[in-house]
XYZ file of C-alpha atoms in Angstrom:
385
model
C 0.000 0.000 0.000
C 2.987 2.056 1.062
C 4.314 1.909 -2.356
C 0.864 3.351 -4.148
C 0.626 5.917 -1.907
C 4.575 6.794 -3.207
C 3.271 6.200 -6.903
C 0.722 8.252 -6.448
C 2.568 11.512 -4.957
C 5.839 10.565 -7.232
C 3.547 11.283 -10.431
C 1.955 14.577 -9.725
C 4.715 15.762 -7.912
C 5.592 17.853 -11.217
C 2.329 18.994 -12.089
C 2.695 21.360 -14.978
C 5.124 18.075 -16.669
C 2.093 15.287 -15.560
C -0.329 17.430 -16.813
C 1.127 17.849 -20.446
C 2.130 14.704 -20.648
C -1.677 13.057 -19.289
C -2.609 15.612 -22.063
C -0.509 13.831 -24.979
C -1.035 10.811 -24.127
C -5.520 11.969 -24.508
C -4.789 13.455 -27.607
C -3.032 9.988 -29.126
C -5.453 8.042 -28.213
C -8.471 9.686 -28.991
C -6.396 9.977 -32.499
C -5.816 6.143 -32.568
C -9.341 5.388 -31.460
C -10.658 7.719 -34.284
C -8.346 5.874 -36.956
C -9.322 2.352 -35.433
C -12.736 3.184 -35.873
C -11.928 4.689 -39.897
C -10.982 1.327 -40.499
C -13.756 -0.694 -38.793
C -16.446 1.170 -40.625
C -14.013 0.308 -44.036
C -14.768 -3.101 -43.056
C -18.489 -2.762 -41.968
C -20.212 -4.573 -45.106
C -18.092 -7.060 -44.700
C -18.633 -7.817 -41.160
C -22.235 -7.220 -41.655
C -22.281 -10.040 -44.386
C -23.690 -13.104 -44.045
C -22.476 -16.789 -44.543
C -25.813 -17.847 -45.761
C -26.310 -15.075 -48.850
C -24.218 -15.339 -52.212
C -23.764 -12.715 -54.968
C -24.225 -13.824 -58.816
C -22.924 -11.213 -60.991
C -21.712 -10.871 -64.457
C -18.010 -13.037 -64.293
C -17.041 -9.708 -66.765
C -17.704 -7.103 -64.356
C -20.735 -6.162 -62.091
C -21.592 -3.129 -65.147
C -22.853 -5.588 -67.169
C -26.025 -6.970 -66.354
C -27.489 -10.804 -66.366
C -31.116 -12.053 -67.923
C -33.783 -11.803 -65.394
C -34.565 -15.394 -66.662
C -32.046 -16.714 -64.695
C -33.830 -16.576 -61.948
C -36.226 -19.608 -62.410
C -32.912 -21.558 -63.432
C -31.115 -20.252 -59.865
C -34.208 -21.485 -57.584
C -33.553 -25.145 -59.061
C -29.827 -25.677 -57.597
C -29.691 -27.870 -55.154
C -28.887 -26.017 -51.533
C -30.788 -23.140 -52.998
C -33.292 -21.515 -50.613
C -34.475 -18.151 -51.672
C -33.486 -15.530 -54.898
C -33.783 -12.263 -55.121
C -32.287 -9.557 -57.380
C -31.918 -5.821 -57.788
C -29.879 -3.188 -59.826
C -27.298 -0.682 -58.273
C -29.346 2.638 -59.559
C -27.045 5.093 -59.132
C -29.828 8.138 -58.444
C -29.162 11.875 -57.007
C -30.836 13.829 -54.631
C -31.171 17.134 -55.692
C -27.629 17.170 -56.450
C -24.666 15.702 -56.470
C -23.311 15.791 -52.916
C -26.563 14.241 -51.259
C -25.286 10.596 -51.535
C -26.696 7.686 -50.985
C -27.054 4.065 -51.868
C -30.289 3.591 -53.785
C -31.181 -0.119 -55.145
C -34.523 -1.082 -57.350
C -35.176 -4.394 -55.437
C -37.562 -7.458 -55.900
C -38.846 -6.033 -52.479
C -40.507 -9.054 -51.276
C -37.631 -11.838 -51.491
C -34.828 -8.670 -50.782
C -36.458 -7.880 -47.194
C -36.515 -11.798 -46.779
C -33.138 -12.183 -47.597
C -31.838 -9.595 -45.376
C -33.706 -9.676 -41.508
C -31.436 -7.021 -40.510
C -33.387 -4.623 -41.967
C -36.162 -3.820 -39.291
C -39.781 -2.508 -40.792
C -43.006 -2.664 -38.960
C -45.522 -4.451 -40.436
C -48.029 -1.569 -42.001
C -45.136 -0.151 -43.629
C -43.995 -3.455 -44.956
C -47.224 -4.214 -46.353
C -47.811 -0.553 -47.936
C -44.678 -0.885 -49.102
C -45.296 -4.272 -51.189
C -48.628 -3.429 -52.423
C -47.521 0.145 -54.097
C -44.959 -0.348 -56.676
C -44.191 3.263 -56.629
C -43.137 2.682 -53.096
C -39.551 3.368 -51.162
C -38.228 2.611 -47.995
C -35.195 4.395 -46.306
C -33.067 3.493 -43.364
C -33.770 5.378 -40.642
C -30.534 7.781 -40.331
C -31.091 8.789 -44.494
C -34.699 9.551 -43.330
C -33.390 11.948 -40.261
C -30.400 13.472 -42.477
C -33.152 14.760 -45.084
C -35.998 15.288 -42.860
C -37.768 12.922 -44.831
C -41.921 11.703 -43.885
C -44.051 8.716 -44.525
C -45.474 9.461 -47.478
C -43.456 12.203 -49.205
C -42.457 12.240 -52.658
C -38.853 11.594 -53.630
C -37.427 12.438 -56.928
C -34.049 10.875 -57.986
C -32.717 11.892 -60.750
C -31.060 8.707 -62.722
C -27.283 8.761 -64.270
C -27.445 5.040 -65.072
C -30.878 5.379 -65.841
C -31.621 8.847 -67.171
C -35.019 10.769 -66.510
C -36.016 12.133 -63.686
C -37.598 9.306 -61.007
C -40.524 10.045 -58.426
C -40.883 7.576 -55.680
C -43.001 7.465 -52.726
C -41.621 7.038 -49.100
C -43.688 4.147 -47.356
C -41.524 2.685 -45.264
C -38.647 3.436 -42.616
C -36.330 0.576 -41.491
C -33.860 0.647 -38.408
C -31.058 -2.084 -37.980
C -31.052 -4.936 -36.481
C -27.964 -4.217 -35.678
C -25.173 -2.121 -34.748
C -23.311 -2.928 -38.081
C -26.265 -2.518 -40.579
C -26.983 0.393 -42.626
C -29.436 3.170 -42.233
C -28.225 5.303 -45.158
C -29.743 3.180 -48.000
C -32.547 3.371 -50.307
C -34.656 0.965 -51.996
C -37.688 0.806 -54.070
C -39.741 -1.875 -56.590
C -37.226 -3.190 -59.399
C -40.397 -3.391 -61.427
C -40.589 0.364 -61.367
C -38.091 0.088 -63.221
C -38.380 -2.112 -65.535
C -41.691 -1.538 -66.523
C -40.162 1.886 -67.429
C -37.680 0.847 -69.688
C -39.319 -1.450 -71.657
C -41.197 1.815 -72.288
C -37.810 4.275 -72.619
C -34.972 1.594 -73.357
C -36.587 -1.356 -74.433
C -33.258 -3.181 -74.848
C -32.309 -2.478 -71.505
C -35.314 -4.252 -69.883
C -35.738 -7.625 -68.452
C -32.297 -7.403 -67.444
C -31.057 -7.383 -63.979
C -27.408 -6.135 -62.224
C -27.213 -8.916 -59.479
C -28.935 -11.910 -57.564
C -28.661 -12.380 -54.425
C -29.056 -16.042 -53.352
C -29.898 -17.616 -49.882
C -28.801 -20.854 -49.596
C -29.796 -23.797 -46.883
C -26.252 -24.583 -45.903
C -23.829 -21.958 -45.013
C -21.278 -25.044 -45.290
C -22.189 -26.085 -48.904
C -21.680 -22.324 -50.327
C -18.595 -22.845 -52.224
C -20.235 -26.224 -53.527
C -23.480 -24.144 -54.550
C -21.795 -21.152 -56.041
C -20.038 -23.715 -58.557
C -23.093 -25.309 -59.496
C -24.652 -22.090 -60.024
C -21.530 -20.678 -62.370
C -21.273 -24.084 -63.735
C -25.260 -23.762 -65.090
C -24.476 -20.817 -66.642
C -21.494 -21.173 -68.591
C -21.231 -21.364 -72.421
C -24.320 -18.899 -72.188
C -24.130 -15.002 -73.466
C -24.016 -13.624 -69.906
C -21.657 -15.944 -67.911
C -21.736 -16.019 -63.898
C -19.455 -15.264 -61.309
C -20.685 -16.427 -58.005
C -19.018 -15.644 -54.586
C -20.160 -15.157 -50.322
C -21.409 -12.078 -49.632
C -18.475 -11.722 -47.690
C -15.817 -12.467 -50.605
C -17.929 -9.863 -52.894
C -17.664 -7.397 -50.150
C -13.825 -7.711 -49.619
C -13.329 -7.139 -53.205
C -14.475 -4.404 -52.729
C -12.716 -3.313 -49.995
C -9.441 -4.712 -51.669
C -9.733 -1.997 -54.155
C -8.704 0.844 -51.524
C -6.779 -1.215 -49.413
C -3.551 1.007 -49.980
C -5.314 3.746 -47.977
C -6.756 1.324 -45.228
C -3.080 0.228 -45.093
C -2.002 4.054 -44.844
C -4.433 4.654 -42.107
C -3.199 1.683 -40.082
C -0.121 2.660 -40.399
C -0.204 6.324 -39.119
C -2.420 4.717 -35.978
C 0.348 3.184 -34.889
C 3.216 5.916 -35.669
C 1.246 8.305 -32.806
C 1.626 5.037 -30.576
C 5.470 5.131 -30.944
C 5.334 9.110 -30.979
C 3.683 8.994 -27.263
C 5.805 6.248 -26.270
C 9.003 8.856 -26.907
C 7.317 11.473 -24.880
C 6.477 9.284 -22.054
C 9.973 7.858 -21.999
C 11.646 11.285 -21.667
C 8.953 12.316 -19.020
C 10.155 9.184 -16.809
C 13.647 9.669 -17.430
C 13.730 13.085 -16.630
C 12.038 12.040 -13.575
C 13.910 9.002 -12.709
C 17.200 11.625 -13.204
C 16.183 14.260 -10.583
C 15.474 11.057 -8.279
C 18.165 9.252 -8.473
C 19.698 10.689 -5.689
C 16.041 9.657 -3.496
C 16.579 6.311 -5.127
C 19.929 6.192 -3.740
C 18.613 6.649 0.137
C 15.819 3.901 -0.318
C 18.623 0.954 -0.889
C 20.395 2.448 2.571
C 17.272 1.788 4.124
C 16.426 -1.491 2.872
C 14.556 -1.074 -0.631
C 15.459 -3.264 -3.000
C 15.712 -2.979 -6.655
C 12.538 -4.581 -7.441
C 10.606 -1.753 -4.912
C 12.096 1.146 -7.310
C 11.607 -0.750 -10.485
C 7.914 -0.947 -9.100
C 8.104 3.165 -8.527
C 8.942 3.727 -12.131
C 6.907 1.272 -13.661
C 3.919 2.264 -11.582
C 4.587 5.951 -12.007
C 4.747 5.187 -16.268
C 1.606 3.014 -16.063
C -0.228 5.468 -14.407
C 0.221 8.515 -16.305
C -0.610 6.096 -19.626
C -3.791 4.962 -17.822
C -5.314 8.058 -16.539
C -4.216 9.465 -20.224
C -6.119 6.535 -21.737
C -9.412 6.826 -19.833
C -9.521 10.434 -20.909
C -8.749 9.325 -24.477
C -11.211 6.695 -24.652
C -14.113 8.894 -22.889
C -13.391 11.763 -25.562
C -13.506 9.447 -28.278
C -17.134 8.413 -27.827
C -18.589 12.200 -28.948
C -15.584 12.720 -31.196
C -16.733 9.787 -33.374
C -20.349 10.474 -32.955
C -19.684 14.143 -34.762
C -17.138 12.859 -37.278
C -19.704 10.048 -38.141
C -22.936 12.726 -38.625
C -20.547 14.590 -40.690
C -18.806 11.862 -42.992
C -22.327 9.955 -42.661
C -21.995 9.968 -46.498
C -18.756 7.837 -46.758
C -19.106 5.956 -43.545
C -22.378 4.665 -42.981
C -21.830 2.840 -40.486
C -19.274 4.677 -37.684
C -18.787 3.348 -33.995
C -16.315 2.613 -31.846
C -15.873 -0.839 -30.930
C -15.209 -2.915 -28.489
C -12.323 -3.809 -29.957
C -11.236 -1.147 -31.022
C -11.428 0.146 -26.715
C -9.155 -3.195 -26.221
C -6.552 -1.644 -28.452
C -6.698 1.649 -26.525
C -6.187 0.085 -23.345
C -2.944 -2.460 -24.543
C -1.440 0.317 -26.661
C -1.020 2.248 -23.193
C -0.629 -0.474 -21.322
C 2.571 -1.039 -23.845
C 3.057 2.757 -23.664
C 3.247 2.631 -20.140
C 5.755 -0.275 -20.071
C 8.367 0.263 -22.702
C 8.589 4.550 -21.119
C 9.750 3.147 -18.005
C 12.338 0.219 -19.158
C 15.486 2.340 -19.953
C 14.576 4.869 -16.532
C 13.867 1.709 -14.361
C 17.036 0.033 -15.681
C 19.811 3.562 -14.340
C 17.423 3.606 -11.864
C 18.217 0.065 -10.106
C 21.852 -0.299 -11.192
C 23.125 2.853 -9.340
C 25.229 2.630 -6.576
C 24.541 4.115 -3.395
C 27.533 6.066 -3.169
C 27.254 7.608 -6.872
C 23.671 8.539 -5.948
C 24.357 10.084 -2.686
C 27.173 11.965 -3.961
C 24.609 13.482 -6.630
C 22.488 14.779 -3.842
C 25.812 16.953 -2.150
């Protein structure tokens, strides 16, 4: 007890120097917390994927689409359970810099496909039985002050014209890793207009998404499923949610790699400051040091001083850190809501707060600990005349 009490004084005993330091050691963390969290919500479709969907595409390249005939010809693989489809739209908002993620949808098989997405039971039915009808996730709705029932015009760069849809459902996440920022509506909509506007475009669809009974058997299904196809004008490429997601993800994983990086130069940047903090202090000490081993304390009972003095100072740094990063993220996510739908801090990503100071904390006090327990009593002493 004796010896936290000593820990305790030792480390405020410079206040102005604690203080700073406490104050770094805040500022890197809520920094490596923030950048921890950047890369979480790069990885959010993927974690929110699941083992039981697969994505058929094009095997040329998800632009060009597949015959919605296929579909009949999907539901007859074995270890096929349910098939849905949709087209990425591509729509704007007014203009350009409202961005979102709108879909045309076969509604009905999408919202059984994916749970996650929570709609009450009114909405879900008006939603089906108008095929004008959209539904939003619940943060798009808040972000544009959107209403059941108002009219929403998109205006199409895939699939020009200008598109009017009518808002008749909201959905909320299941959970913490789906979505609220998308936007879907009736893929007959759409086609129904083309075969009206671009007749060769119609009866044509940009993906399926396919449930399947055995999470197990998806590699076995997806060849089957590419294997049907082939030879045929529109070959398949079929892959786990997951897998499509990551290729995704792959494509800007020089910057994820950046990001990482820099999260863990402000770790070594802290540990330097932290380090010269406890050797300055372990310096001016020495010479206390020096008159604990004439009265009995070992080396073990100073290396305990230093260590505990480091660990502290990285600690009480780290709570502040990890309390300031809560709001921190909650602002940066309403504000880069567009390119990070999803944004919160983990629990993993707290874990990392807490060992990177622990580490902090340990490798500052090594080199001070280490003059501190080899001096001599004499050389110490004769520092204090």
């Amino acid at each position: 007890m004796y010896l936290l009490k000593l820990i305790l004084k030792n480390a405020f005993r410079h206040k102005l120097r604690t203080s700073l330091t406490i104050l770094g050691v805040t500022i890197v963390i809520l920094a490596f917390g923030l950048l921890r969290t950047v890369v979480s919500a790069w990885y959010a479709g993927v974690e929110a994927s699941s083992a039981s969907r697969l994505v058929t595409r094009n095997s040329i390249s998800l632009v060009f689409p597949l015959p919605i005939s296929y579909k009949d010809k999907i539901r007859q693989i074995d270890g096929v359970k349910l098939v849905s489809y949709g087209n990425w739209f591509g729509g704007i908002y007014i203009d350009e810099k409202n961005f979102f993620a709108n879909f045309a949808v076969e509604p009905k098989s999408y919202l059984e496909l994916y749970p996650e997405y929570v709609l009450p039971p009114d909405q879900k039915a008006a939603f089906l039985r108008d095929r004008k009808a959209a539904i939003a996730g619940q943060k798009l709705v808040t972000k544009y002050g959107w209403e059941i029932g108002d009219t929403i015009t998109l205006k199409g760069t895939i699939f020009p014209g200008n598109w009017e849809f009518v808002v008749r459902g909201v959905y909320q996440g299941r959970d913490k890793s789906t979505d609220e920022t998308q936007f879907f509506f009736h893929w007959d909509y759409l086609n129904e207009t083309l075969k009206k506007t671009m007749p060769l475009r119609a009866d044509q669809t940009g993906f399926y998404m396919v449930g399947i009974n055995n999470p197990t058997l998806a590699e076995e299904v997806a060849v089957a499923l590419d294997k049907t196809f082939k030879n045929s004008l529109a070959e398949t490429l079929t892959e786990t949610e997951k897998a499509f997601q990551l290729s995704f993800v792959s494509m800007s994983e020089a910057i994820v790699v950046a990001i990482q990086l820099v999260s863990f130069v402000v770790i070594i940047i802290i540990m330097v400051v932290l380090a010269n903090t406890m050797a300055m202090t372990a310096r001016e000490r020495i010479g206390e040091y020096a008159i604990l081993k004439t009265l009995g304390f070992g080396s073990w009972h100073i290396a305990v001083l230093v260590f505990g003095e480091s660990l502290l100072i990285a600690m009480i740094g780290c709570t502040m850190g990890i309390t300031f990063t809560f709001p921190t993220a909650k602002v940066f996510g309403n504000t880069m809501g567009t390119y990070f739908p999803v944004f919160n801090v983990t629990t993993k990503t707290i874990c990392l707060d807490i060992a990177a100071s622990v580490l902090v904390g340990l490798v500052a006090a090594i080199i001070p600990t280490w003059r501190a327990a080899k001096i001599r009593i004499a050389d110490g002493l004769r520092r204090i005349g």
